[in-house]
Amino acid sequence: MSGQLERCEREWHELEGEFQELQETHRIYRQKLEELTSLQTLCSGSINKQKTRLKDLKHTLQRYKHHASQEEAELIQQMSANIKERQNVFFDMEAYLPKKNGLYLNLVLGNVNVTLLSNQANCVTFSGGVYQCRFAYKDEYEKFKLYLTIILLLGAVACRFVLHYRVTDEVFNFLLVWYYCTLTIRESILISNGSRIKGWWVSHHYVSTFLSGVMLTWPNGLIYQKFRNQFLAFSIFQSCVQFLQYYYQRGCLYRLRALGERNHLDLTVEGFQSWMWRGLTFLLPFLFCGHFWQLYNAVTLFELSSHEECREWQVFVLALTFLVLFLGNFLTTLKVVHAKLQKNRNKGKKL
């Protein structure tokens, strides 16, 4: 037997031994996977039972509260606070357990499990085999927002001052549609994994997607040209404000996470939330300016919709959409500011 053939035989025996080890490792892996699935089912069922019982207990306490003595009322208040705290604990627990996707994710991704089971190591596959982990995916989301904000800023500047063509406007509007669609998908995945972004700051991305889609379908003409420069100027201002928000919110969130006051999956948003009160109030004038610019866009479009040469349905629809954005952004920001001022005033009275 030649020396080369002997080396091949030795290598085959080595591979055979490694293959036996691989088979045993894979068997253990499948066994652990079955155990994990069983534990997930057990935890989910126990959490649901606990939530149901706590809900019943909360209703019972609310009924008893009306005819309770002062001492009993204090006990009820303490128990209610504990129930509320327990619900927050359940929320954090469920972030590590598989759950059904919402309607939007089912429509976009299908029945795919998007729960990231580990903060670092365990990953899942979705959307063409892209592997992401919980915190890494959150960081990817933040980087995506930053990079696209810069690209959209440059695109708006180019369309406003250099490229006066309808085709470049369509590319810019298509980029806006794709950007907001992608944001809604990524945010839905992050919410499934424990991110606490909710309310209007989620909904307004869906509204922005719709608005960008209508802008994309608006045909070129006199009415379009009358509004074009105003919209591009608004886009430039909005991108600048979003860049400022990202830059300063990221630093603020990092500081609050280090102090244990914020969740590691909390995100930067295109608005104002209560945790931004310390250090980010200087952003409020820019935010309110952007909100009233949206109102100005709505008023301009309502006026253009009554123009004698206006034939496009997009004008009136865009006016309504800008009005919805203004009302949602302005009222939500105003609510946060009012609640924070009221809280500070109450603290001052106690002191």
PDB file of C-alpha atoms in Angstrom, residues 10 19 24 48 54 56 73 93 98 117 129 162-163 175 177 211 219 280 289 294 298 324:
ATOM      1  CA  ARG A  10      -5.766   7.431   8.547  1.00  0.00           C
ATOM      2  CA  PHE A  19     -18.463  11.743  12.944  1.00  0.00           C
ATOM      3  CA  GLU A  24     -23.680  11.950  19.843  1.00  0.00           C
ATOM      4  CA  ASN A  48     -51.193  32.729  31.480  1.00  0.00           C
ATOM      5  CA  LEU A  54     -54.211  38.237  39.081  1.00  0.00           C
ATOM      6  CA  ASP A  56     -59.630  38.251  38.845  1.00  0.00           C
ATOM      7  CA  ALA A  73     -57.655  50.588  51.738  1.00  0.00           C
ATOM      8  CA  MET A  93     -40.487  36.835  31.082  1.00  0.00           C
ATOM      9  CA  PRO A  98     -42.113  32.085  21.766  1.00  0.00           C
ATOM     10  CA  LEU A 117     -34.192  33.440  22.866  1.00  0.00           C
ATOM     11  CA  GLY A 129     -31.638  33.508   6.460  1.00  0.00           C
ATOM     12  CA  VAL A 162     -29.644  69.995  -7.812  1.00  0.00           C
ATOM     13  CA  LEU A 163     -31.869  67.316  -9.372  1.00  0.00           C
ATOM     14  CA  LEU A 175     -36.785  55.228  -0.566  1.00  0.00           C
ATOM     15  CA  VAL A 177     -41.700  54.053   1.510  1.00  0.00           C
ATOM     16  CA  LEU A 211     -48.107  59.176   3.259  1.00  0.00           C
ATOM     17  CA  PRO A 219     -48.362  62.451 -10.881  1.00  0.00           C
ATOM     18  CA  LEU A 280     -33.063  66.443  26.191  1.00  0.00           C
ATOM     19  CA  CYS A 289     -41.391  73.315  14.910  1.00  0.00           C
ATOM     20  CA  GLN A 294     -46.749  69.255   9.317  1.00  0.00           C
ATOM     21  CA  ALA A 298     -51.784  70.103   5.672  1.00  0.00           C
ATOM     22  CA  VAL A 324     -53.278  63.199  11.356  1.00  0.00           C
TER      23      VAL A 324
END
